[in-house]
CSV table of C-alpha atoms in Angstrom, one decimal:
chain,number,residue,atom,x,y,z
B,1,MET,CA,-8.8,-23.5,-50.6
B,2,LYS,CA,-11.8,-24.6,-48.9
B,3,SER,CA,-12.9,-23.4,-45.3
B,4,LYS,CA,-12.6,-25.7,-42.5
B,5,LYS,CA,-16.3,-25.2,-41.7
B,6,TYR,CA,-19.7,-25.4,-43.5
B,7,ALA,CA,-23.3,-24.7,-42.7
B,8,GLN,CA,-25.5,-27.5,-42.1
B,9,VAL,CA,-29.5,-27.1,-41.8
B,10,ASP,CA,-31.6,-28.9,-39.5
B,11,GLU,CA,-34.1,-29.9,-42.0
B,12,ARG,CA,-36.9,-30.8,-39.3
B,13,ARG,CA,-36.8,-27.4,-37.5
B,14,CYS,CA,-36.5,-25.2,-40.8
B,15,VAL,CA,-39.1,-23.1,-41.8
B,16,ALA,CA,-38.1,-22.8,-45.2
B,17,CYS,CA,-38.5,-18.6,-44.9
B,18,GLY,CA,-35.6,-18.1,-47.3
B,19,ALA,CA,-33.7,-15.8,-45.1
B,20,CYS,CA,-30.5,-17.8,-45.4
B,21,THR,CA,-30.9,-17.8,-49.2
B,22,ASN,CA,-30.9,-14.0,-49.1
B,23,VAL,CA,-27.7,-13.4,-47.1
B,24,CYS,CA,-25.6,-16.5,-48.7
B,25,PRO,CA,-22.9,-14.5,-50.3
B,26,ARG,CA,-22.0,-17.8,-52.8
B,27,GLY,CA,-25.7,-18.7,-53.4
B,28,ALA,CA,-25.1,-22.1,-51.7
B,29,ILE,CA,-28.3,-22.4,-50.1
B,30,SER,CA,-31.4,-23.4,-51.7
B,31,VAL,CA,-35.1,-24.1,-50.4
B,32,ILE,CA,-36.2,-27.3,-51.5
B,33,HIS,CA,-39.8,-28.0,-52.7
B,34,GLY,CA,-40.7,-24.9,-50.1
B,35,CYS,CA,-40.2,-27.4,-47.2
B,36,PHE,CA,-36.7,-26.7,-46.0
B,37,ALA,CA,-33.2,-25.3,-46.7
B,38,ARG,CA,-30.0,-27.3,-47.7
B,39,VAL,CA,-26.8,-26.1,-48.1
B,40,ASP,CA,-24.2,-27.4,-50.7
B,41,PRO,CA,-21.0,-28.1,-48.8
B,42,GLU,CA,-18.8,-27.7,-52.0
B,43,ILE,CA,-20.0,-24.3,-52.5
B,44,CYS,CA,-20.2,-23.2,-48.8
B,45,ILE,CA,-17.3,-20.8,-47.5
B,46,GLY,CA,-18.5,-21.2,-43.7
B,47,CYS,CA,-18.8,-17.6,-43.2
B,48,GLY,CA,-21.8,-18.1,-40.7
B,49,LEU,CA,-24.1,-15.5,-42.2
B,50,CYS,CA,-27.2,-17.8,-42.6
B,51,GLY,CA,-26.8,-19.0,-38.9
B,52,LYS,CA,-26.7,-15.5,-37.8
B,53,THR,CA,-29.7,-14.6,-40.1
B,54,CYS,CA,-32.1,-17.8,-39.5
B,55,PRO,CA,-35.1,-17.0,-37.3
B,56,ALA,CA,-35.4,-21.0,-36.7
B,57,GLY,CA,-31.7,-21.2,-35.2
B,58,CYS,CA,-31.5,-24.3,-37.4
B,59,ILE,CA,-28.5,-23.6,-39.1
B,60,SER,CA,-25.1,-24.5,-37.6
B,61,PRO,CA,-21.3,-24.8,-38.7
B,62,VAL,CA,-20.1,-28.3,-39.2
B,63,ILE,CA,-16.2,-28.9,-39.4
B,64,ARG,CA,-15.4,-30.2,-42.8
B,65,GLU,CA,-13.6,-33.7,-42.7
B,66,ALA,CA,-10.0,-33.8,-44.2
B,67,ASP,CA,-9.9,-34.9,-47.9
B,68,ALA,CA,-8.7,-38.2,-48.2
């Protein structure tokens, strides 16, 4: 069963430091072209470690929509 939340990155504020990728227990975050991080919501478990670690403060939890 998936978590009710997942992480989302504000790509405009992301500095692509990779701190979030280092703490993600599921490997759900990738740095794209050295420009910004992106979360795979299908893999993310919503633990919040990435948001707590992000020096730019650009990762926040998003409530997952109910499956249709």
